[in-house]
XYZ file of C-alpha atoms in Angstrom:
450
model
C 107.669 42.866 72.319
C 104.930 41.544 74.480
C 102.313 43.873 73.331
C 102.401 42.675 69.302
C 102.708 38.756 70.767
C 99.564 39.204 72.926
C 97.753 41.348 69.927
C 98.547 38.638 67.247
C 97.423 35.605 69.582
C 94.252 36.988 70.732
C 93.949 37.342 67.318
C 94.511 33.906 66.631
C 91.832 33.278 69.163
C 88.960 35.308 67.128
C 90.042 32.916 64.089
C 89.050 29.875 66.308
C 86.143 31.869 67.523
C 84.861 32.632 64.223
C 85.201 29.391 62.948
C 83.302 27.883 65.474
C 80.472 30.296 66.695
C 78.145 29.062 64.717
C 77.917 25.251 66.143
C 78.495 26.295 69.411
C 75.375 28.363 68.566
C 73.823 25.701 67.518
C 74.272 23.417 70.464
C 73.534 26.124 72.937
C 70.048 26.899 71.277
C 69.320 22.698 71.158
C 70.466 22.769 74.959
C 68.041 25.560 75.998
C 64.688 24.832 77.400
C 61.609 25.569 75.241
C 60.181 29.082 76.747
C 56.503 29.158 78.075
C 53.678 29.768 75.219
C 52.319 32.259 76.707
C 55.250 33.975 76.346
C 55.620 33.385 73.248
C 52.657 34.464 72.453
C 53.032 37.738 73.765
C 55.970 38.752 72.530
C 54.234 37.288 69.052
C 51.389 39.869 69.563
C 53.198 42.728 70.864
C 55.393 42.364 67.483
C 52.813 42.543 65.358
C 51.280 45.420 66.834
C 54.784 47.323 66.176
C 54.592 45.616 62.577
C 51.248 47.272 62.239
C 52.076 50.294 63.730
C 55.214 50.964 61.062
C 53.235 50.099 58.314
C 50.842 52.819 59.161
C 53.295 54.916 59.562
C 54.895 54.219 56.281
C 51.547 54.429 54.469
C 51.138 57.784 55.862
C 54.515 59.171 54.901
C 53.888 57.802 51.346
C 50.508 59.349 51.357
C 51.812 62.814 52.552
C 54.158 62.710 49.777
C 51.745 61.571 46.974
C 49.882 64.568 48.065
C 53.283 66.878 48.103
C 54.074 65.696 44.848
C 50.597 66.446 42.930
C 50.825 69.734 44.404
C 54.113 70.707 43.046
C 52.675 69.200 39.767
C 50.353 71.245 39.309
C 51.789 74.385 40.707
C 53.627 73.995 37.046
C 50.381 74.535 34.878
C 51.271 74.600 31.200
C 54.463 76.173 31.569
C 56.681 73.430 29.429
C 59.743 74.969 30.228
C 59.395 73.961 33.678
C 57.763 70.427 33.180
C 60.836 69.771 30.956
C 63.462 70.461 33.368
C 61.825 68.740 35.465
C 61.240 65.894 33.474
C 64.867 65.362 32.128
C 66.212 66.389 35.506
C 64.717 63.627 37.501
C 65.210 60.696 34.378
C 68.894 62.169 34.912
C 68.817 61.337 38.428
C 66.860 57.848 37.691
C 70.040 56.743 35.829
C 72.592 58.530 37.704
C 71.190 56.045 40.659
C 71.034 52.821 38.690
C 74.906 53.515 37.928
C 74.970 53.767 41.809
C 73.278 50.698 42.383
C 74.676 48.505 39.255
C 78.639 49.811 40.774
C 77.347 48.845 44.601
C 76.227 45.169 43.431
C 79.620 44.751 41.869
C 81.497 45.668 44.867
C 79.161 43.825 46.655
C 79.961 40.461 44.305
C 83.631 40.955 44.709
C 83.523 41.120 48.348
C 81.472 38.095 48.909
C 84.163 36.357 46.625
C 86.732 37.602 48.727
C 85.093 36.396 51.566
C 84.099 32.779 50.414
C 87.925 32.485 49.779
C 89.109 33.533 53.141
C 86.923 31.469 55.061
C 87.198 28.583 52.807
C 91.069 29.119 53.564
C 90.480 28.837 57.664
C 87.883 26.469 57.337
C 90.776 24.105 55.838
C 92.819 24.821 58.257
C 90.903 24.047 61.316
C 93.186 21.421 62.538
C 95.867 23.938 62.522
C 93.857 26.560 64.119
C 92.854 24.301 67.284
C 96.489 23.128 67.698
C 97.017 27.012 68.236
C 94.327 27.677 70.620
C 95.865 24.163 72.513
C 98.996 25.683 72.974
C 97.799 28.797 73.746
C 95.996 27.565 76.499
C 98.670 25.198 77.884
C 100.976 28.307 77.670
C 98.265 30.745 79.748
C 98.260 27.705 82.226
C 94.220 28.598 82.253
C 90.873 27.373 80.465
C 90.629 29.854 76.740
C 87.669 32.261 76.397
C 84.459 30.845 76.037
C 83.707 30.654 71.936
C 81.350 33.703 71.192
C 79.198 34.418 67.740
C 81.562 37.608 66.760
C 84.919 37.740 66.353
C 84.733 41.254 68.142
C 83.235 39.608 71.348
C 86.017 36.934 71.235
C 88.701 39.676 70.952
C 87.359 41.397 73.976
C 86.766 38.720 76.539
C 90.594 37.461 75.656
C 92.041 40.609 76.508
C 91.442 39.636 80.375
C 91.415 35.765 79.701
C 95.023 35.529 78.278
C 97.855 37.051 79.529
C 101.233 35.763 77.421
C 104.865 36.738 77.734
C 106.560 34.873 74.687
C 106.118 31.867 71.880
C 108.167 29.702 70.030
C 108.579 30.839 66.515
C 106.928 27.887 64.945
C 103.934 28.746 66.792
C 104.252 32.742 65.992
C 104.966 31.852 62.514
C 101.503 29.911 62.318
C 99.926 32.422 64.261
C 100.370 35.143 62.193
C 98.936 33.458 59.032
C 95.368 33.333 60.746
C 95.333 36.345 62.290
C 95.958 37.997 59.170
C 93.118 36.363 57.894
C 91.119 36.630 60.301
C 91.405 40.399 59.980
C 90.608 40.614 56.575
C 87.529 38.601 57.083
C 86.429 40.715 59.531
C 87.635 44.176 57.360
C 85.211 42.368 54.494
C 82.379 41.906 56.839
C 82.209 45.361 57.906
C 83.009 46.978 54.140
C 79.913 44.455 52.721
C 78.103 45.836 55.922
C 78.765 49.888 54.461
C 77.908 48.615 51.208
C 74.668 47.005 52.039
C 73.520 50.160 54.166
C 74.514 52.714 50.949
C 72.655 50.229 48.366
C 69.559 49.947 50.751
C 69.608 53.647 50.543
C 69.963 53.963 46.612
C 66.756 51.790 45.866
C 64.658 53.782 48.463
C 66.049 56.834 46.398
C 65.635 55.451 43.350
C 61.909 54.313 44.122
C 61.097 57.430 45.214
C 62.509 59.512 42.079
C 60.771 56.650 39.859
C 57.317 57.842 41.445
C 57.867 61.588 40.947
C 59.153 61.032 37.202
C 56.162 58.545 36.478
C 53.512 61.647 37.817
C 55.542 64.329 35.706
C 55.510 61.807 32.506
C 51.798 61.228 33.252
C 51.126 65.157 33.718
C 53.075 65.821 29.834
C 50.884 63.082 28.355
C 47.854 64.468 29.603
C 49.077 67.923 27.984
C 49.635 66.325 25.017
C 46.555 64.984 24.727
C 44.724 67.972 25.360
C 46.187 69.945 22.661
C 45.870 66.768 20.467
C 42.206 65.806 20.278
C 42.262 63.141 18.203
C 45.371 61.333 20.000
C 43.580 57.780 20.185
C 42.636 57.674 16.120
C 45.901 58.837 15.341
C 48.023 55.932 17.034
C 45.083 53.440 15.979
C 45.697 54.099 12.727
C 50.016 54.649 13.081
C 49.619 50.424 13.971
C 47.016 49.600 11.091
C 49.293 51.771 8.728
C 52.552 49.720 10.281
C 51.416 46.535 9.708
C 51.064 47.454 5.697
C 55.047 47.732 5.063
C 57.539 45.470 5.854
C 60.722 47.224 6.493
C 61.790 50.599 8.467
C 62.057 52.480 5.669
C 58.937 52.082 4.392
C 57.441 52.020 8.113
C 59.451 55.698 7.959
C 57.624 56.669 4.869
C 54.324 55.498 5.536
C 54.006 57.440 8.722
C 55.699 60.681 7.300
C 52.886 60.407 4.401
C 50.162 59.353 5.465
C 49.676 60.063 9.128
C 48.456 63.661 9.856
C 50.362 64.322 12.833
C 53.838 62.257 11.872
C 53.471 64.121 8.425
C 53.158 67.516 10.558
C 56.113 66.078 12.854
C 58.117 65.782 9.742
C 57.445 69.197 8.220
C 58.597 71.113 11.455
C 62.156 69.099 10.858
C 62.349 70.046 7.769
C 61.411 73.794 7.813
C 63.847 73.429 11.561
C 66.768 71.999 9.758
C 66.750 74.905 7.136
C 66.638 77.663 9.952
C 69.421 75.705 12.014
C 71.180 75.220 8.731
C 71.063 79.004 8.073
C 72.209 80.171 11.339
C 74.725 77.778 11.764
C 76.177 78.954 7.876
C 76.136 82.525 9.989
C 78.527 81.370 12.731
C 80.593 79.180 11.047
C 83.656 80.955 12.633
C 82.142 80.238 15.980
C 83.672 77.579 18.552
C 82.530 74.121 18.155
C 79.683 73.920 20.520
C 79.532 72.005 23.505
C 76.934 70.191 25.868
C 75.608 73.271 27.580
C 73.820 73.662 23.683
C 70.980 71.736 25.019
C 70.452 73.780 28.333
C 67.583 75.803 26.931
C 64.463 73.718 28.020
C 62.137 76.266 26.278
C 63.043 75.164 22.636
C 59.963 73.669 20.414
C 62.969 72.424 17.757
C 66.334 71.170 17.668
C 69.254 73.195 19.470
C 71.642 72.093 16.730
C 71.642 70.261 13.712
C 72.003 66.774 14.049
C 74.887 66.237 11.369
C 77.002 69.104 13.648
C 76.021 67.414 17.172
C 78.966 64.330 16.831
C 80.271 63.864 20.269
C 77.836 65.331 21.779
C 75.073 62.990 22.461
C 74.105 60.730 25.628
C 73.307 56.774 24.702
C 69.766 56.220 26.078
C 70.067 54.049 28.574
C 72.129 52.572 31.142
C 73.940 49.330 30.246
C 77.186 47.610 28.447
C 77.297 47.232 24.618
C 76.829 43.893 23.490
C 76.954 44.440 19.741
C 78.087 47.263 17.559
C 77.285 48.625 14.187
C 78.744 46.508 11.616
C 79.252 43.380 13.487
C 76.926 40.734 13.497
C 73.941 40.846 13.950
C 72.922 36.910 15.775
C 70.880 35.851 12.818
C 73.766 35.866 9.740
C 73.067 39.291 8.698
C 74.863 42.689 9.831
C 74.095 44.870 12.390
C 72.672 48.112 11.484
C 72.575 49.574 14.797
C 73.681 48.868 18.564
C 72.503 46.881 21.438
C 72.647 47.744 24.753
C 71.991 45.302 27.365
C 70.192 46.737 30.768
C 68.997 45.513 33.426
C 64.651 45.222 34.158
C 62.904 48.169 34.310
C 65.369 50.982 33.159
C 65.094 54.536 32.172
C 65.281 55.045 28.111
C 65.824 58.829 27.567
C 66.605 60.258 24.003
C 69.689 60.748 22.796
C 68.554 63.533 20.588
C 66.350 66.398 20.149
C 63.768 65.123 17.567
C 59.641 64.442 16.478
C 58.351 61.344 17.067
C 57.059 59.985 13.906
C 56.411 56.313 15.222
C 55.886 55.121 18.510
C 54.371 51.561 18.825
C 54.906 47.896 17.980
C 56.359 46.625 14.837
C 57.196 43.207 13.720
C 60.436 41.368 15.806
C 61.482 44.804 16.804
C 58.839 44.544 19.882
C 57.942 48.443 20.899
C 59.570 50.539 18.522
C 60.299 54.621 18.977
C 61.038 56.534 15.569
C 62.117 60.463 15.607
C 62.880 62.578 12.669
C 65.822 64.813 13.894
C 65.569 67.143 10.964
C 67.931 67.344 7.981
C 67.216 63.773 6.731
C 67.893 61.768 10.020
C 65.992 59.450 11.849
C 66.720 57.843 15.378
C 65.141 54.461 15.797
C 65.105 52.792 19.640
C 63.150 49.076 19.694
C 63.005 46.651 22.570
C 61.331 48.622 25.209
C 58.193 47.202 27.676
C 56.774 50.669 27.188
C 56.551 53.799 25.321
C 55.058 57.208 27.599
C 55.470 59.423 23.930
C 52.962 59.822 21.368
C 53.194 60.296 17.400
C 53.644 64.308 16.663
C 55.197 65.169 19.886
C 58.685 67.303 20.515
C 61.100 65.747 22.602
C 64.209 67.175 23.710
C 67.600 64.909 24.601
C 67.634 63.675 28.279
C 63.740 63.252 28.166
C 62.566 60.086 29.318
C 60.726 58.428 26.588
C 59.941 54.618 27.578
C 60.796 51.787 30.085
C 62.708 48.895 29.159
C 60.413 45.007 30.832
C 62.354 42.184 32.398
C 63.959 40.337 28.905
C 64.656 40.978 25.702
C 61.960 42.086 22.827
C 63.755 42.388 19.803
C 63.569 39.009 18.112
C 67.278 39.012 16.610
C 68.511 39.323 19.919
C 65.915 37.138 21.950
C 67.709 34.074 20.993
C 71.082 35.233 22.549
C 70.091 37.120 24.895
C 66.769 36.168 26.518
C 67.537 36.140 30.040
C 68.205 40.062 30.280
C 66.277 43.212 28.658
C 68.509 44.851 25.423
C 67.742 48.441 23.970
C 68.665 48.420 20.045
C 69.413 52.041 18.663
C 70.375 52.962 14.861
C 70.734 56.263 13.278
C 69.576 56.540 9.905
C 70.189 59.222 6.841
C 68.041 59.971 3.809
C 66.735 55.943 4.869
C 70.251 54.455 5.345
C 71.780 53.093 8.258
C 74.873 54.896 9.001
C 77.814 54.236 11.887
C 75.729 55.730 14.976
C 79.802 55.921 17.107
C 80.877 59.432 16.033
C 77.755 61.444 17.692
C 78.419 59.473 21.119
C 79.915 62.144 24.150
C 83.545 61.024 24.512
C 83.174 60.018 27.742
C 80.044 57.415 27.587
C 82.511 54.485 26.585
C 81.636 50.655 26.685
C 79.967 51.501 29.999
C 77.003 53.651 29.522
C 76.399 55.659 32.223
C 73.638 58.586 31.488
């Protein structure tokens, strides 16, 4: 019986301990003489040579791997294949770490709540708690433990300070209540600790796979442009042509018409949606296929018809879905799409194989992505910062395609939602909006996670 008596009040004694620390602190450090200057001063210069020295240190490490990653660039040539899986495998790993990081700052929020409330609960109980340590130390017949700045270094200088045989019940009863809280302040301290250490650890990761994806986007571009000489003409004249029409679908058929290499883009869907169409006629008996359908990085068209790809495809970005097709749309009109808010600087990836027949601004949609996914589809994505895709080009689903800024760029949404960046996606067929939830994977949900 002594053993869980003495536990519980030294307990109690952490509470008063932790409550306190922090002006006894206080008065210790306004008690303390002033050290000497010039010791100060060189402790002042000896830290900023060890400042200096880590910097250099970290400079070099991120040079060495600037020079590690260039290599490995270009050990890929012009093989696509490769540059593809690399591409989509590292803007899966982007998002798979923002989920990380976006779950960690949750926890993170609900801890600190946690915590507020506990010591908001001792802190209006003080009275209570130095009545406790009063009796404890009339019952110990001898002066309590000097108040430390961690609960932990209270708890182990009382284990030789206090040595108790009983307590009233009252006082037990009373007892208890703190020291319960008291440990579950200190469990919170040390989970917020864990979760600080793994987030820390997620946005070096994430930094570091944003650098590698940004030199592999950079290296496709600079393919593309190669094979594409006149590159620069051809999006001059996709924003002079977009600022002649006033809708999508005339934006849609504008490009598709008039623009050499949308008009080229456009033709390859078509003539690919006919051989799709054909083979899939063949193997109609065949199992529904699945997500390993998009595994071949080699492919210059679409792995599968759009119209037979329902449930299969990934929502381009990471975020929660603030409106949905058919609802409203913020200005009195319905909305023809989705929006997805995100948070600054996220990874947009395709949802589907497709050409890009439009990639630029247009009107309140801010940067706007078009790509003709054969058979009479088009996927639209507005409200990025940036787009790293040019008109003409092949795109497969997972690759990343553009960057989302710091608020929102779509004006129908601005008003609403201005503090925070939001993606808008709609599917459209033979020029019509259609319901864009049946060719979502099953398991994206409200919560997109990539």
């Amino acid at each position: 019986m002594r053993a869980p008596i003495l536990n519980l009040l030294l307990m109690v004694s952490c509470a008063g301990a932790s409550l306190f620390a922090e002006e006894n602190l206080a008065q210790a450090q306004t008690a303390a003489p002033a050290p000497q200057t010039a010791v100060i001063s060189t402790d002042a210069i000896k830290q900023r040579e060890q400042e200096l020295e880590a910097a250099r240190a970290r400079q070099k490490s991120a040079e060495e791997a600037q020079a590690k990653l260039k290599a490995e660039i270009a050990s890929l040539g012009q093989d696509r294949t490769q540059l593809n899986q690399q591409l989509i495998d590292t803007a899966a790993n982007v998002r798979t770490v923002e989920t990380k990081i976006d779950e960690a700052e949750a926890r993170l929020r609900t801890l600190n709540g946690r915590e507020q409330e506990t010591r908001a609960s001792l802190d209006s109980r003080r009275a209570d708690i130095v009545e406790v340590l009063a009796a404890l130390q009339r019952a110990g017949r001898r002066t309590p433990p000097a108040l430390l700045v961690r609960p932990e270094d209270a708890l182990q200088s009382l284990r030789t300070a206090i040595l108790l045989g009983a307590v009233v019940p009252e006082l037990r009863s009373r007892a208890e209540k703190i020291a319960g809280e008291l440990g579950e302040l200190v469990t919170l301290r040390k989970s917020m600790a864990a979760e600080r250490d793994q987030l820390a650890s997620d946005r070096d990761k994430i930094r570091s796979d944003q650098t590698r994806l940004t030199a592999l986007v950079d290296e496709r571009q600079r393919q593309q442009a190669s094979r594409e000489k006149d590159l620069d003409a051809e999006n001059s004249r996709a924003i002079t042509l977009s600022k002649q029409v006033g809708d999508l679908q005339g934006l849609i058929a504008k490009m598709e018409q008039d623009l050499q290499s949308a008009a080229k883009a456009a033709e390859k869907a078509a003539e690919a949606a006919k051989q799709a169409e054909a083979k899939e006629a063949k193997a109609a008996a065949s199992a529904k296929p699945g997500p390993a359908i998009f595994k071949d990085r080699s492919r210059t068209s679409p792995a599968i018809l759009f119209a037979s790809a329902k449930g299969l495809l990934p929502l381009p970005v990471n975020g929660n879905k603030i409106r949905d097709f058919g609802g409203s749309d913020g200005v009195g009109g319905v909305q023809k799409g989705i929006s997805l808010a995100t948070k600054p600087g996220s990874q947009v990836t395709t949802p589907c194989d497709g050409w890009v027949v439009y990639a630029g601004p247009f009107r309140s949609y801010g940067q706007l992505l078009i790509l003709n996914a054969g058979g009479g589809y088009h996927v639209l994505i507005a409200g990025m910062e940036r787009i790293s895709v040019n008109i003409g080009q092949f795109v497969l689903t997972g690759e990343p395609v553009a960057t989302m800024g710091s608020t929102s760029q779509v004006a129908s949404i601005l008003a609403t939602n201005a503090s925070q960046p939001v993606l808008y996606v709609e599917f459209r067929k033979d020029g019509t909006p259609i319901d864009p939830g049946p060719w979502w994977a099953a398991n994206e949900g409200e919560k997109v996670r990539g």
